[in-house]
mmCIF file of C-alpha atoms in Angstrom:
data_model
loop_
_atom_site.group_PDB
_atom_site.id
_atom_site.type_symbol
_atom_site.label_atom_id
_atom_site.label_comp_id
_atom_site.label_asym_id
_atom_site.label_seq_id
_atom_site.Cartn_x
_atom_site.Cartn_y
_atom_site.Cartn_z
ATOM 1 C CA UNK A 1 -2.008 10.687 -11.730
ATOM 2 C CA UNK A 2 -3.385 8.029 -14.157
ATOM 3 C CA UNK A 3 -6.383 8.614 -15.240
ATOM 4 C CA UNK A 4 -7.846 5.270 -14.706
ATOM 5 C CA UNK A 5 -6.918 6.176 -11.132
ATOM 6 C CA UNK A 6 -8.487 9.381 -10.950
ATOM 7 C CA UNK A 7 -11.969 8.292 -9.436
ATOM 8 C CA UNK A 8 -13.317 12.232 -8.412
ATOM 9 C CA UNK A 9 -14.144 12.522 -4.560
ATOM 10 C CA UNK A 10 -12.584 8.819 -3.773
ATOM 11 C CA UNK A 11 -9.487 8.950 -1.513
ATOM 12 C CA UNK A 12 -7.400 5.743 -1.843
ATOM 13 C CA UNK A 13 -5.800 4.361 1.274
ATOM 14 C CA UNK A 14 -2.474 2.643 0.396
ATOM 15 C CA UNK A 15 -2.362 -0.998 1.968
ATOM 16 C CA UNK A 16 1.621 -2.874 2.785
ATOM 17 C CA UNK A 17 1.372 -6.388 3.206
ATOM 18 C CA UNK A 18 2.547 -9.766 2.229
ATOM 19 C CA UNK A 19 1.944 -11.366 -0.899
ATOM 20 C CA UNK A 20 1.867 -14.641 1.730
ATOM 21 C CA UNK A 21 -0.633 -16.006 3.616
ATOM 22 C CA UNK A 22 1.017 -16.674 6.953
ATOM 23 C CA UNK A 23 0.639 -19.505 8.657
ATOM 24 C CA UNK A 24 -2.379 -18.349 11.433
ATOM 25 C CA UNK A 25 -5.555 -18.286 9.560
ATOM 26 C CA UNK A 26 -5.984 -14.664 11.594
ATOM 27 C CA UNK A 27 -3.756 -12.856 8.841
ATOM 28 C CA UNK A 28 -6.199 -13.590 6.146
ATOM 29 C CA UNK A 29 -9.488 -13.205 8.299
ATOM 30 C CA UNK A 30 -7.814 -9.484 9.037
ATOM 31 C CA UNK A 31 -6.973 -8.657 5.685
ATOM 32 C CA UNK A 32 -10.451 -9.650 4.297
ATOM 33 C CA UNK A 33 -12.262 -7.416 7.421
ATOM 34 C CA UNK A 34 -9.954 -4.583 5.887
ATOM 35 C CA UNK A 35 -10.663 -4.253 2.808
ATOM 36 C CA UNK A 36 -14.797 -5.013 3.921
ATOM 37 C CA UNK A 37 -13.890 -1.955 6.283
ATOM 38 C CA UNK A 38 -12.518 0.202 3.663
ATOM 39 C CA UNK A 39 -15.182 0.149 1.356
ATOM 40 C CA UNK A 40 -17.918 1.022 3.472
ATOM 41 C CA UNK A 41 -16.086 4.170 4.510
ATOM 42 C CA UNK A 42 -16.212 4.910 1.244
ATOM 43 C CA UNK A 43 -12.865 4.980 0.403
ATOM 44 C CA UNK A 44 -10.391 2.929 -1.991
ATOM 45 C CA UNK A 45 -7.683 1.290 -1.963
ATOM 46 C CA UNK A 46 -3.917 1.227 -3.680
ATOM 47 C CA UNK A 47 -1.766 -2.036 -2.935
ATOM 48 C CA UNK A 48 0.798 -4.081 -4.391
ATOM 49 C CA UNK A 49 -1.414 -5.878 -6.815
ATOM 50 C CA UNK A 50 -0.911 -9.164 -5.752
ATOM 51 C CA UNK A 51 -3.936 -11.691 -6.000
ATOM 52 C CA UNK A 52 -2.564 -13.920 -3.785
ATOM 53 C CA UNK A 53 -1.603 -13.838 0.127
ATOM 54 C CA UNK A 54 -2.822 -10.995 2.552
ATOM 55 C CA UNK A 55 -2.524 -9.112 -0.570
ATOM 56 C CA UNK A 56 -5.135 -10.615 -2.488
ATOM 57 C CA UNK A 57 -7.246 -10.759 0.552
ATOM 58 C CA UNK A 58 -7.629 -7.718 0.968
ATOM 59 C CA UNK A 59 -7.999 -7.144 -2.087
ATOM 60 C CA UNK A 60 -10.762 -9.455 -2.733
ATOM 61 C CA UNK A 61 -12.234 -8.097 0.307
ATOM 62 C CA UNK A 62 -12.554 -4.149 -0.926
ATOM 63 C CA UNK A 63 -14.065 -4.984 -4.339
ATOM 64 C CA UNK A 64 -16.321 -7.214 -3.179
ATOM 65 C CA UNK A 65 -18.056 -4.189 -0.865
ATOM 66 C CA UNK A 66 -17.937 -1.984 -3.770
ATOM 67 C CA UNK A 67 -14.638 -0.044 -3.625
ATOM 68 C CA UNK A 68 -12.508 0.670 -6.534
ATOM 69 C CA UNK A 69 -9.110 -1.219 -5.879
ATOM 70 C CA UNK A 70 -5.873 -0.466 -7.847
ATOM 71 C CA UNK A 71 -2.986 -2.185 -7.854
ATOM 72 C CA UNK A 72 0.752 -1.369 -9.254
ATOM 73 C CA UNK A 73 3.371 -3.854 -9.574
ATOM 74 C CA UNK A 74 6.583 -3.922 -11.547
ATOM 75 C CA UNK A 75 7.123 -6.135 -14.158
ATOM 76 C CA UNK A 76 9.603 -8.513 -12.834
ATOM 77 C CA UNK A 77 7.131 -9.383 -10.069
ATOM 78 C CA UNK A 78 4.210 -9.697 -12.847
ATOM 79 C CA UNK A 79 4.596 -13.761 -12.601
ATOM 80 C CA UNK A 80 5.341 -14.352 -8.615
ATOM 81 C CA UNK A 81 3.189 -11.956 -7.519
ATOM 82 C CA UNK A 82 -0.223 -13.244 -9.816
ATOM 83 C CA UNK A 83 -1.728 -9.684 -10.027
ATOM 84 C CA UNK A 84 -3.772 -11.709 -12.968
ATOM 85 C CA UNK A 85 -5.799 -13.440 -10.137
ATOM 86 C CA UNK A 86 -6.682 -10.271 -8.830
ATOM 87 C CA UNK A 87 -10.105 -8.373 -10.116
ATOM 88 C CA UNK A 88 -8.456 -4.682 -9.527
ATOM 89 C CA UNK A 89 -7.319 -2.440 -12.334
ATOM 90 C CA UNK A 90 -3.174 -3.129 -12.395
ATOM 91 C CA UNK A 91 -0.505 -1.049 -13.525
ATOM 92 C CA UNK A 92 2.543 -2.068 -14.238
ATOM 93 C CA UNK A 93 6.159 -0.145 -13.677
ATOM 94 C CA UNK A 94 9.318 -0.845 -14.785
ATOM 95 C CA UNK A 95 11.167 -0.882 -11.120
ATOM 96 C CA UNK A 96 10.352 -1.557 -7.822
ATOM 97 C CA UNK A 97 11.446 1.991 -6.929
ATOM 98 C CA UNK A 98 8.731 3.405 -9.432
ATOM 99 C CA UNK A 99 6.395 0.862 -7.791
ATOM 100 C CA UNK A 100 6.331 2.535 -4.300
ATOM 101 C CA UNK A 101 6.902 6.123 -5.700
ATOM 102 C CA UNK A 102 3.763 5.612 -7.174
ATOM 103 C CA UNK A 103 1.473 4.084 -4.867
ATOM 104 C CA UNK A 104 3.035 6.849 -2.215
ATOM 105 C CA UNK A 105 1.916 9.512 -4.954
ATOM 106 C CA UNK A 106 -1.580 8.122 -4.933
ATOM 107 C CA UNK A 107 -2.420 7.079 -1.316
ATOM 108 C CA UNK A 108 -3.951 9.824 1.533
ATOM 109 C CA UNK A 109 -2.577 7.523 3.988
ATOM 110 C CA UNK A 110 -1.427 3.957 4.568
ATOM 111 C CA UNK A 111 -2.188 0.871 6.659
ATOM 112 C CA UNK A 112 0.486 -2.088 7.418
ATOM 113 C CA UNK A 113 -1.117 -5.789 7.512
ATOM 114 C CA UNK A 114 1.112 -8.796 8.074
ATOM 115 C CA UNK A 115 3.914 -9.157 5.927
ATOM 116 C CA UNK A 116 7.632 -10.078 5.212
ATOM 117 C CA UNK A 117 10.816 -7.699 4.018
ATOM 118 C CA UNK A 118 8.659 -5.932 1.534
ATOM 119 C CA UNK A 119 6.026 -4.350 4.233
ATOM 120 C CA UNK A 120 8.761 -3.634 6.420
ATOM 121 C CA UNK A 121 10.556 -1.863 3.891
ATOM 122 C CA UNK A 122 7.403 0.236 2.566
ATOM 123 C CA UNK A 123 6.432 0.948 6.099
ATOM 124 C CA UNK A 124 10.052 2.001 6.916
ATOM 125 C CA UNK A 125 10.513 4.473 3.697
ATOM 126 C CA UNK A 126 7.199 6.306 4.416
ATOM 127 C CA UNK A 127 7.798 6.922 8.218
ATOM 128 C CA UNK A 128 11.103 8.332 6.504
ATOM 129 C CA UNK A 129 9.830 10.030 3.902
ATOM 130 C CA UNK A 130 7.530 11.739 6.946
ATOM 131 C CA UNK A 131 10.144 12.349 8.873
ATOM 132 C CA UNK A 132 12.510 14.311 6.628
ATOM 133 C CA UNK A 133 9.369 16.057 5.292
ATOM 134 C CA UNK A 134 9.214 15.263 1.717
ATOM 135 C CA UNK A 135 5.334 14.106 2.328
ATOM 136 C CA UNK A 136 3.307 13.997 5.864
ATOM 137 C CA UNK A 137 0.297 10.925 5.173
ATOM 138 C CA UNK A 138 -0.480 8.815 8.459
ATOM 139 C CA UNK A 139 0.871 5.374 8.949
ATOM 140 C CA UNK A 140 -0.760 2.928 11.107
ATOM 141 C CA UNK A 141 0.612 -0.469 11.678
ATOM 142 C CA UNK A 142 -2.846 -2.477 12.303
ATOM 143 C CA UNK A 143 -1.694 -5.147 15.300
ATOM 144 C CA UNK A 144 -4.400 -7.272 16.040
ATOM 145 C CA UNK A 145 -2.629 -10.688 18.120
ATOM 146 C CA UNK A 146 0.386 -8.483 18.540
ATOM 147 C CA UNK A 147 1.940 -9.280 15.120
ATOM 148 C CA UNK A 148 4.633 -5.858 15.074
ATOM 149 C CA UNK A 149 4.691 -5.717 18.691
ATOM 150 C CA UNK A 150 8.667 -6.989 18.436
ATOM 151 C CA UNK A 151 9.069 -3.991 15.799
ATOM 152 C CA UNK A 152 7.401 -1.457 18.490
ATOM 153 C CA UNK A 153 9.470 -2.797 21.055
ATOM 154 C CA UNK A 154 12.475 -2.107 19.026
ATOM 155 C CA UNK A 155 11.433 1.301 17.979
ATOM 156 C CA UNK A 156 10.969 2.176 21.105
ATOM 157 C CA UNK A 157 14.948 1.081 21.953
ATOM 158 C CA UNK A 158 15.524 3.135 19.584
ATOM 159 C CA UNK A 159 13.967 6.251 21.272
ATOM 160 C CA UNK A 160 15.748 5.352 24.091
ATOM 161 C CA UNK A 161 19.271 4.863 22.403
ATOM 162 C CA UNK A 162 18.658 8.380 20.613
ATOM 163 C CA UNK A 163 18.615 7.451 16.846
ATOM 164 C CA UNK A 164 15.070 8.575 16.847
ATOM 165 C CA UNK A 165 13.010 11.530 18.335
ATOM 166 C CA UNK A 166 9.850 10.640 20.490
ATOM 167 C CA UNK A 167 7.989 13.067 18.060
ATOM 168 C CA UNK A 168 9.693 11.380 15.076
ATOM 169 C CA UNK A 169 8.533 7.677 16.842
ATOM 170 C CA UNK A 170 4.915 8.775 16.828
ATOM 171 C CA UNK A 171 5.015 8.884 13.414
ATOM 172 C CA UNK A 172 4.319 5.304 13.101
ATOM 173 C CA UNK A 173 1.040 5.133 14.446
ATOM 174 C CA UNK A 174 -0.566 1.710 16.143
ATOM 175 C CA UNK A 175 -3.859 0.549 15.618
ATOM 176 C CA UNK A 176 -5.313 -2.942 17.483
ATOM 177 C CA UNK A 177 -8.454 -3.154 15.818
ATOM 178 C CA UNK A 178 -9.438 -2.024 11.980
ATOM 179 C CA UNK A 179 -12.286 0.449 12.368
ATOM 180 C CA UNK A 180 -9.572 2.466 14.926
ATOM 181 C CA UNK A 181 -6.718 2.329 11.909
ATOM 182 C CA UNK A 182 -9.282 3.272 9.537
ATOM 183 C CA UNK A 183 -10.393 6.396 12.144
ATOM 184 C CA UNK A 184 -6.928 7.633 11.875
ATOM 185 C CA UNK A 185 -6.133 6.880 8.030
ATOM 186 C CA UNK A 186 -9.788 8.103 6.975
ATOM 187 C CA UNK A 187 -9.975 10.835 9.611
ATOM 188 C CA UNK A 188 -6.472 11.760 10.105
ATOM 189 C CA UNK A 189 -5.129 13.548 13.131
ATOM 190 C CA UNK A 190 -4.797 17.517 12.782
ATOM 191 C CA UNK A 191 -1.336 18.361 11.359
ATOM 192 C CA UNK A 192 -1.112 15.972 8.591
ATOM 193 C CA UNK A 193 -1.662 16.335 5.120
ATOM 194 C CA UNK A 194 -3.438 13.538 3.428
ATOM 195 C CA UNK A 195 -2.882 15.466 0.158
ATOM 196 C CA UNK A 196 0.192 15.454 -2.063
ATOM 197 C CA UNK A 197 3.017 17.830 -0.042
ATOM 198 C CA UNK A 198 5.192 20.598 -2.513
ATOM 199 C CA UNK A 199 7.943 18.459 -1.836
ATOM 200 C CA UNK A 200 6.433 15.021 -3.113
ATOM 201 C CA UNK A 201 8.314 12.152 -5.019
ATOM 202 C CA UNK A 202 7.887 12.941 -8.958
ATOM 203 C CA UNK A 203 5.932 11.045 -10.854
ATOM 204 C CA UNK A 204 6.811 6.674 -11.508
ATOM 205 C CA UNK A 205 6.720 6.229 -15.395
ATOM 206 C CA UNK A 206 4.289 3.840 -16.040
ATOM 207 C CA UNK A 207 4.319 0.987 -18.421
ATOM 208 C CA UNK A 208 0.616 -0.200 -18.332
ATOM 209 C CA UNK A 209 -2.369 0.092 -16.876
ATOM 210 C CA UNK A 210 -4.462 -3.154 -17.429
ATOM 211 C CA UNK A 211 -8.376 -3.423 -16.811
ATOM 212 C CA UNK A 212 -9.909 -5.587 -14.101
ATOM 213 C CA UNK A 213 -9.242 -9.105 -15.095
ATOM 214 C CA UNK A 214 -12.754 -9.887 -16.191
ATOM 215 C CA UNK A 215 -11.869 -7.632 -19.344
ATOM 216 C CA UNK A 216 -8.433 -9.075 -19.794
ATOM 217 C CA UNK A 217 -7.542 -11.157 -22.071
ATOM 218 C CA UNK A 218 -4.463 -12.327 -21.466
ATOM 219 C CA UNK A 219 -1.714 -11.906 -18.947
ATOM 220 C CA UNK A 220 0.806 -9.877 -19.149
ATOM 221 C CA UNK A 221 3.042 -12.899 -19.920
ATOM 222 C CA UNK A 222 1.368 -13.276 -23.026
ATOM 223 C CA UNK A 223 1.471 -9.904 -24.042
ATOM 224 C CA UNK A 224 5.360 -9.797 -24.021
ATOM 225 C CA UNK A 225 7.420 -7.231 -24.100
ATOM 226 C CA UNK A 226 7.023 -3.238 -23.643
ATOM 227 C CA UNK A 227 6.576 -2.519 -26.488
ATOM 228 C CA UNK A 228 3.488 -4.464 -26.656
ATOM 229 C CA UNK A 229 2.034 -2.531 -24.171
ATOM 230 C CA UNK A 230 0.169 0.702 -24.311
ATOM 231 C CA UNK A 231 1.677 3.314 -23.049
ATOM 232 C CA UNK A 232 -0.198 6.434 -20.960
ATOM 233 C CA UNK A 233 0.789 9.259 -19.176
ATOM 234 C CA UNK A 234 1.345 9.494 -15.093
ATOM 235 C CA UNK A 235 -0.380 12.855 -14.902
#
């Protein structure tokens, strides 16, 4: 793990969500009660280190009540994703891949928030990556107004087609209302294993781990390339 990461007795839940706002105020107003939510159960949070959208809602949210907030973020995504308008300690991989390796890695569980391709495809490789066993961390999509209910409706086909098991459908757990996600992701169910599994992803390389933007100063545009970066290890 990073060591800027490696807050002792602070587990991080891992947040998915859009770098978007949506267009119903309700996204945002969730995203902020979130991250509020999170802190005051003492906890912290990993995310996609976006300071814009649900993203930097949430974001915004969590470090405001006190909770150490770390984002990661691959380079190519530095620009359109604005992790320089976010106040959380960044790091920056090379890939995407190494992106979501690593905020698996440092995560005890994860919540899904409103979002496009990107949270469905997080939410989808970790309910995956539970399934064939290679880590076992809740997953609770948070569906206040019925946001994912089309997605539960067509997991639930699924079940019924036989592509999926009904034990392998609970995996993706369903929360309506924050402090009940946070109950299961915080206080997870008996059986799973909030803490890194044998068979766990190896370690993302990282490039860069840049301080909360209040001690930056400059973006990572101006810094340039790699090599201008300094370089630490993951564990």
């Amino acid at each position: 793990m990073p060591a800027a990461c490696a807050e002792s007795g602070v587990a991080r839940v891992g947040v998915f969500c859009g770098a978007r706002p949506g267009a119903r105020p309700q996204h945002l107003e969730l995203a902020a009660e979130f991250g509020g939510a999170l802190a005051r159960r003492g906890s912290g949070l990993v995310y996609g280190a976006g300071g814009v959208g649900i993203m930097g809602a949430v974001a915004d949210a969590a470090l405001e009540a006190g909770a150490p907030v770390t984002g990661v973020i691959p380079r190519q995504l530095y620009e359109r994703e604005r992790p320089d308008e976010s106040r959380a300690e960044v790091i920056v991989v090379e890939t995407m891949h190494e992106r979501k390796a690593l905020m698996y890695r440092l995560a005890v569980g994860f919540a899904v928030l409103p979002g496009g391709f990107g949270t469905l495809d997080e939410l989808l490789e970790v309910a995956t990556w539970n399934q064939l066993g290679i880590h076992r961390k809740p997953l609770v999509l948070v569906n206040r107004g019925g946001f994912f209910d089309p997605l539960l409706t067509l997991l639930d086909n699924m079940v019924g087609d036989g592509f999926i098991s009904p034990d392998e459908r609970v995996v993706i757990q369903v929360a309506s209302e924050v402090e009940e996600a946070l109950d299961r992701l915080v206080d997870p169910a008996e059986g799973y294993e909030p803490s890194e599994a044998p068979g766990d992803a190896p370690n993302a390389p990282v490039s860069s781990i840049l301080p909360p933007s209040s001690a930056r100063t400059s973006s990572m545009a101006a810094r340039g390339s790699a090599e201008s970066t300094q370089r630490l290890p993951t564990r």
